[in-house]
Amino acid sequence: MGKIWRISGPVVIAEDMRGSQVYEVVDVGDARLSGEIIGLESDKAVIQVYEDTGGLRVGEPVAGTGEIFTVELGPGMVGNIYDGVQRSLVTMKEEIGDFIARGTRIPALDPDKKWSFTPTVKAGDKVSEGDIIGTVPETGLIEHKIMVPIGMEGTIEGIKEGQFTIRDTIAVLENGGGKKELTMAQRWPARKPRVYKRRFDPEDLLVTGTRIIDYLFPLALGGKASIPGGFGTGKTVNLQQMARWSQTHLNIYVGCGERGNEMADVLHSFKKLKDPATGRMLQEKEIFVANTSNMPVVAREISIFIGITMAEYFRDMGYDVLLVADSTSRWAEAMREIGSRLEETPGEEGFPTYLGSRLSSFYERSGRVECVGSPRRMGSATVIGSVSPPGADFSEPVTQATLRIVDALYSLDVALANKRHFPTINWLQSYSLYADTVDRWWKKVSEEYTYVRNQTLTILQKEADLEEIVRLVGPEALPEDDKLLLLVARMIREDYLMQSAFHPIDTYTDPARNHKMIYVIIKFYEMSRAMVESGALVSDIAGMKLKQRISRMKDIPNEEFDKYIADLLLDIEKSSIHEEGGG
Amino acid sequence: MEASQLFTRQTKAIAVARRSLLIIESIPGIRYDEIVDVQLGSGELRTGQVIEVGKVMTVVQVFGGVSEVDLLRSKVIYKGETLKLPVSPDILGRIFDGSGYPIDGGPPVVSDSYLDINGIPANPASRIPPAEFIETGISAMDGLNVLVRGQKLPIFSGSGLPHNKIAAQILRQASLKAKSEEFAIVFGAIGVSYDDANYFIENLETTGALSRAVAFINTASSPVIERLSTPRLALTAAEYLAWERDMHVLVILTDITNYCDALRELAAMRGEIPSRRGYPGYMYTDLASLYERAGRIEGREGSVTIMPILTMPDDDITHPIADLTGYITEGQIVLSRALERKRIYPPIDVFLSLSRMMKEGIGEGNTREDHNNVFMQSYAVYAEGNYLREISTVIGSEALSERDKTYLRIADRFEQEFISQSETERRSVEETLNIAWKLFSALPVEDLKLIQQEYIDRYLPKR
Ligand SMILES: Nc1ncnc2c1ncn2[C@@H]1O[C@H](COP(=O)(O)OP(=O)(O)OP(=O)(O)O)[C@@H](O)[C@H]1O
Ligand SMILES: [Mg+2]
């Protein structure tokens, strides 16, 4: 047992700490605040404290736990809300009320709740780390697979079916005379990546329901992406949208150093919304980690690792998991704060020199893998992090370090936000390295995917080029074919790319509908180009009823949509023939 | 025992006095963050705070600076407590300074309930999303950038722009749509001129609102360190009224720029490594510890709505003070010098302004069914007109088509008829929406593609 020797903000130095280890979890002071050792020097330990250190005194006790920071994993996580050190905020609310008191111990998993466990192995079976030994229907959407904990193997001596709490023994493992009792819960170290058998390239589309992402800059299951943008450009709304509608098995939403009201909004809306594919409540496939900006800074740092460890755990069950983290800048700032308290030599803009490696130690835990254990199974963890660059200036260290790691970039644009063009994903600056691989996935929806995507991007690029000319000579001075291009580019922007997160239909677009929406516009372009060639004026085309009908397609309910589009395409076809015949 | 303990919790062993810091030999039992009294040789008392404590040395930051501190006679007395505010319903109608002492000539507030001025973070799981529309009577807000109860919505201003007038107008006019309940008002003046502080107090007096208001005043000539405690006192009072007295509280904090400058000054004195433009790296977190105290809590009647005011140095929205505020608050109301020059009051730049809590607060049952459509269409029309205005400065408006000219005119009318209003005009949200419809009626109806047909049928004035 050591004693506090010095206190400076969230950093405490304790003496008499010989025998401790780096990253060991400690209880600090009479209030038993939780902390973690981040450095040792002779008998002194440098500790980062996860709770407000106000009121601590020199000489108060510091007790090591002998364990490094672990995440508690087992049934009861899905639908739960955790703070930055994995205390259940739902339980905390019930036990201590509406405000977060310091030194409160709250378990991550409900110790008394009974779960129905069904074994999938039997006595006599040989099992080892990662093997699935049984299942628990955790929610209507998630079947929790109980796996042999890390580092264990042996022969199943006994295994029980029935209703158990996470503390009850469900199986006994025999190994060379030693016996181990297994429960449904286990602990994994937060900072250590979980091993896997093999890694595969991401190749399947992660359907997010956001049109510009899925079609133009697609993300793949197991991929890693970043959303940088100035304040108010839509990072949070985009991430919330992905956490809502992504066609994954489970989503983890990590709110890191962001707003309490926003968390409340997410939590409340997820209680009301249904997953489009299954019709089940979204809460049944969601885990929240909420360490808001007024909660202790140091906990931001670990909260991200808690999130990714949970993602790996569910990935190992064979699921496709999506983790969104909002915002990684607040996470980086927490590291900067600790670094400066330790008087480390700072790197760029005061961030620690290990900023880049710490960021990649997070993003690199994404991936599509063959998991450890039998039965053989594949799982994926996709990671998307937002970045909040000061002054919306992307040249700053966190954005730059992130860009070197991720394979897809959704660059949010302040100018679009000011015009209320949402989502503000800039189509000229964003990219996805997954576009080529998920191409094959899209071909199942439509053979014409590549063509339509390329056309769309080309039109938008040309528009940007023409825009410069327009600013010099005005739109009226352009030749008709350029005017038409501008008109169509505008249709693409307004009738396709703009997508309201708050409109009941527009909020989620499935891939088939997504393709049809942009396909119609490209067909309209082909038709009208022929018309212009044969002498029609763009001002007349702009007034066509057809064009107006396209502009209303966003509002058409899914049940009527196919017919609406079929009619549109038919009429476009007719107009073209009419043109050709007439011209 | 208790008395002797108090007695020993003081020391004269000051080793260093530099800038605003004292480095003192440690005595047992000092708490991190606790408040101290520094007694000068003359007997004068100054407040300080423990900012670092070690077994050997303790560092104290002295509010008001270390001038006249000497190493022989000065004494440090540890109070064993963090800064607290006594609270009771009697704080209403009162005016305090940045340490919480009454400056209105009245008696001290008597209470046995003292609250830590740093507050305690609300459990995110206990919060409910803000959703109740507050009618300010100002079209640029009620129509396009709606304020709701429990929101934190700052005014980004520039020196010489009428932010005080607008804030005072909001204080006078703000009410809930359906109920005519009145807000309790908490006013925190941080390093502002005496005149500015007085402007608000007088405004509250003349409208009779003073009896449901509390003010904490730190003027430009008051101690810099109290710029940090002033908003915390104000917010502690607000939380007390909201969470324990079921009141709806509107907090005005002005000027956050002075707050941040004080933060920078004190950080520099501590010799900390500065981040952007000299401001400390933890400024985001520090500001969040203020702004995040806004909200609604499940099962409690009251609410805390915060409107901080800040002046952007050089009108620069990317300046750290505005930038970090924008990253924490739920939108911002941005004032524009260009509109001010055109004599538009209130000169609210609706493109740069944003209310993120808007969607829950508008529509049927809150304001009117067409509100969201009108909101989107207004932006589209005004943005288009504005864009054309930009390009026509180069090419001349004659080079535009007839359609484009219409949009150009609408942009002007939008500023003159929709945004502009008088300082005493209190428009209902219906009036605000109807002005937008009047402007829409100058456009071809097929251009109103962001509005559902049924609303067009119902609200578009017939030509
Ligand atoms: N897809 C969308 N549809 C409609 N509105 C949107 C969309 N995306 C963003 N918005 C609007 O923009 C506002 C700001 O978005 P958001 O809160 O996500 O910004 P942010 O980038 O997270 O900002 P900050 O960095 O300050 O947290 C939202 O409140 C909403 O009004
Ligand atoms: Mg955000």
Coordinates of C-alpha atoms in Angstrom, one line a residue, chain A residues 3-10 15 52-58 60 81 88-90 92-94 97-101 229-233 235-236 240 256-269 271-272 290-297 300 330 333 336-337 340-341 343-344 346 349-350 387-392 414 417-420 422 467 470-477 490-491 494-495 498 500 502-503 547-548 551-552 554-555, chain B residues 5 9 26 28-34 51-57 82 120-130 144-145 150-152 156 239 243 270 272-276 280-282 284-285 288-289 292-298 300 317-318 322-332 350-357 359-360 372 375-376 379-380 383-384 387-388 390-391 394-395 399-401 403-404 445-446 448-453 456:
Chain A
K3 CA 0.7 6.9 -0.2
I4 CA 0.0 10.1 -2.1
W5 CA 3.2 12.1 -2.6
R6 CA 2.1 14.8 -5.0
I7 CA -1.1 15.9 -6.7
S8 CA -1.3 18.0 -9.9
G9 CA -4.6 18.0 -11.7
P10 CA -5.5 14.5 -12.8
E15 CA 5.4 6.8 -3.0
D52 CA -11.9 14.5 -10.2
T53 CA -8.9 14.8 -7.8
G54 CA -10.2 17.9 -6.0
G55 CA -9.9 17.5 -2.2
L56 CA -7.3 14.7 -2.2
R57 CA -4.5 15.1 0.4
V58 CA -0.8 14.1 0.4
E60 CA -3.8 9.4 1.7
I81 CA -24.7 2.8 -21.4
S88 CA -23.0 1.3 -16.1
L89 CA -24.6 4.8 -16.1
V90 CA -28.1 3.2 -16.0
M92 CA -25.5 4.4 -11.4
K93 CA -28.7 6.4 -12.0
E94 CA -30.7 3.9 -10.1
G97 CA -29.3 9.5 -8.7
D98 CA -28.9 12.0 -11.4
F99 CA -25.4 13.3 -10.8
I100 CA -22.1 11.5 -10.9
A101 CA -20.5 11.2 -7.5
G229 CA -15.0 18.7 -39.9
G230 CA -15.3 22.0 -38.2
F231 CA -17.9 22.6 -35.6
G232 CA -21.5 22.2 -36.8
T233 CA -20.6 20.4 -40.0
K235 CA -19.8 14.8 -37.6
T236 CA -22.1 13.7 -34.8
Q240 CA -25.3 8.8 -35.3
C256 CA -15.7 10.9 -26.1
G257 CA -15.5 14.4 -24.6
E258 CA -18.7 15.5 -26.4
R259 CA -22.1 16.9 -25.3
G260 CA -24.4 15.5 -22.7
N261 CA -27.6 16.7 -24.5
E262 CA -26.4 14.9 -27.6
M263 CA -25.9 11.7 -25.7
A264 CA -29.4 12.1 -24.3
D265 CA -30.7 12.6 -27.8
V266 CA -29.0 9.4 -29.1
L267 CA -30.2 7.4 -26.1
H268 CA -33.7 8.5 -26.4
S269 CA -34.0 8.2 -30.2
K271 CA -35.3 3.7 -27.7
K272 CA -37.9 4.6 -30.3
A290 CA -20.6 8.1 -22.9
N291 CA -17.8 10.2 -21.4
T292 CA -19.0 13.7 -21.9
S293 CA -16.8 16.8 -22.0
N294 CA -17.6 17.7 -18.4
M295 CA -16.7 14.2 -17.2
P296 CA -13.1 13.6 -16.2
V297 CA -10.6 14.1 -19.0
R300 CA -11.6 9.9 -22.3
R330 CA -11.0 15.1 -27.5
E333 CA -6.4 16.4 -26.2
R336 CA -2.0 16.1 -24.4
E337 CA -3.2 17.1 -21.0
S340 CA 1.9 18.2 -20.2
R341 CA 1.3 17.3 -16.5
E343 CA 6.3 17.5 -18.4
E344 CA 7.0 15.3 -21.4
P346 CA 5.7 17.9 -26.5
E349 CA 1.0 21.8 -31.1
G350 CA 1.7 20.4 -27.7
V387 CA -11.9 14.6 -35.9
S388 CA -12.6 18.1 -34.7
P389 CA -9.8 20.3 -36.2
P390 CA -9.3 23.7 -34.5
G391 CA -10.6 26.4 -36.8
A392 CA -11.6 23.6 -39.3
V414 CA -18.1 24.3 -43.6
A417 CA -23.0 23.4 -43.8
N418 CA -23.6 27.2 -44.0
K419 CA -25.8 26.6 -47.0
R420 CA -27.5 23.7 -45.1
F422 CA -26.4 18.0 -45.5
E467 CA -18.1 27.1 -61.5
V470 CA -19.3 31.2 -64.1
R471 CA -17.9 33.4 -61.4
L472 CA -16.1 35.4 -64.2
V473 CA -18.7 35.5 -66.9
G474 CA -22.0 34.5 -65.3
P475 CA -24.1 31.5 -66.0
E476 CA -25.9 32.9 -69.0
A477 CA -22.7 33.2 -71.0
R490 CA -27.4 20.6 -59.3
M491 CA -30.0 17.9 -59.6
E494 CA -30.0 18.6 -54.4
D495 CA -32.1 15.6 -55.4
M498 CA -28.6 16.1 -50.0
S500 CA -32.0 14.7 -44.4
F502 CA -34.5 13.9 -39.9
H503 CA -36.9 12.9 -42.6
K547 CA -37.4 17.1 -63.7
Q548 CA -39.8 18.2 -61.0
S551 CA -36.9 16.3 -57.4
R552 CA -39.8 14.8 -55.4
K554 CA -36.8 11.5 -52.0
D555 CA -40.2 11.7 -50.4
Chain B
Q5 CA -6.5 21.3 13.8
R9 CA -3.6 24.5 9.3
S26 CA 3.8 21.7 2.8
P28 CA 0.1 17.8 6.6
G29 CA -3.5 17.6 5.4
I30 CA -3.6 20.1 2.5
R31 CA -6.3 19.2 0.0
Y32 CA -5.7 19.6 -3.7
D33 CA -7.9 22.5 -5.0
E34 CA -8.7 23.8 -1.6
I51 CA -3.1 24.2 -7.6
E52 CA -0.5 21.6 -6.8
V53 CA 0.4 19.8 -3.6
G54 CA 3.3 17.6 -2.8
K55 CA 4.9 16.1 0.3
V56 CA 7.5 18.9 0.3
M57 CA 6.0 21.9 -1.5
T82 CA -13.3 24.3 -2.3
I120 CA -21.3 17.9 -10.3
P121 CA -21.6 16.4 -13.9
A122 CA -25.1 15.2 -14.7
N123 CA -25.4 11.5 -15.6
P124 CA -26.0 11.5 -19.4
A125 CA -28.5 8.7 -18.8
S126 CA -30.5 11.1 -16.6
R127 CA -30.7 13.9 -19.1
I128 CA -33.6 14.4 -21.4
P129 CA -33.1 16.0 -24.8
P130 CA -34.1 19.6 -24.8
L144 CA -34.4 29.6 -38.5
N145 CA -32.4 29.1 -35.3
G150 CA -32.0 23.4 -21.7
Q151 CA -30.0 24.4 -24.7
K152 CA -26.7 26.3 -24.6
F156 CA -20.9 35.3 -31.4
E239 CA -28.6 24.9 -11.1
W243 CA -32.9 21.4 -9.9
R270 CA 1.9 29.2 -14.0
E272 CA 2.2 26.3 -18.6
I273 CA 2.9 25.4 -22.2
P274 CA 0.4 27.2 -24.3
S275 CA -1.7 25.8 -27.1
R276 CA -3.2 27.8 -30.0
P280 CA -4.2 26.8 -22.6
G281 CA -4.6 23.3 -24.1
Y282 CA -7.4 22.5 -21.7
Y284 CA -12.0 23.2 -24.4
T285 CA -12.5 21.1 -21.3
A288 CA -17.2 22.6 -21.4
S289 CA -17.3 22.5 -17.6
E292 CA -22.4 21.6 -20.1
R293 CA -24.2 22.7 -17.0
A294 CA -27.2 23.5 -19.3
G295 CA -29.8 20.9 -19.7
R296 CA -33.0 19.1 -18.6
I297 CA -33.1 16.3 -16.2
E298 CA -35.6 13.5 -16.1
R300 CA -37.2 17.4 -12.5
I317 CA -14.9 32.8 -36.1
T318 CA -11.9 30.5 -36.2
A322 CA -15.3 31.2 -30.8
D323 CA -14.0 27.9 -32.2
L324 CA -13.9 26.0 -28.9
T325 CA -17.2 27.5 -27.9
G326 CA -18.8 26.3 -31.1
Y327 CA -17.4 22.9 -30.5
I328 CA -19.2 22.7 -27.2
T329 CA -22.5 24.6 -27.5
E330 CA -25.5 23.5 -29.4
G331 CA -25.2 26.0 -32.2
Q332 CA -24.5 29.7 -32.3
V350 CA -28.3 33.1 -40.6
F351 CA -25.8 31.1 -42.6
L352 CA -23.2 31.1 -39.9
S353 CA -25.8 30.7 -37.2
L354 CA -27.2 27.3 -36.2
S355 CA -29.4 25.8 -33.7
R356 CA -28.7 22.1 -33.3
M357 CA -31.6 21.4 -31.0
K359 CA -35.6 19.8 -34.9
E360 CA -37.2 18.6 -31.7
N372 CA -39.4 22.6 -40.9
F375 CA -36.9 26.6 -42.6
M376 CA -35.3 24.5 -45.3
Y379 CA -32.2 28.7 -46.5
A380 CA -32.3 27.3 -50.0
A383 CA -28.5 30.9 -50.2
E384 CA -29.3 31.0 -53.9
Y387 CA -24.7 33.3 -54.3
L388 CA -26.1 35.3 -57.2
E390 CA -21.7 37.3 -55.1
I391 CA -21.3 36.5 -58.7
V394 CA -18.2 40.6 -60.8
I395 CA -20.5 40.2 -63.8
A399 CA -26.0 39.5 -67.1
L400 CA -28.4 37.3 -65.1
S401 CA -31.5 35.6 -66.3
R403 CA -35.2 33.9 -62.8
D404 CA -31.9 34.7 -61.2
V445 CA -44.4 27.7 -57.2
E446 CA -42.4 24.8 -58.7
L448 CA -40.7 25.5 -53.7
K449 CA -39.6 21.9 -53.9
L450 CA -38.6 21.6 -50.2
I451 CA -42.2 22.2 -49.2
Q452 CA -44.9 19.6 -49.1
Q453 CA -47.8 20.3 -51.5
I456 CA -48.2 25.2 -50.2

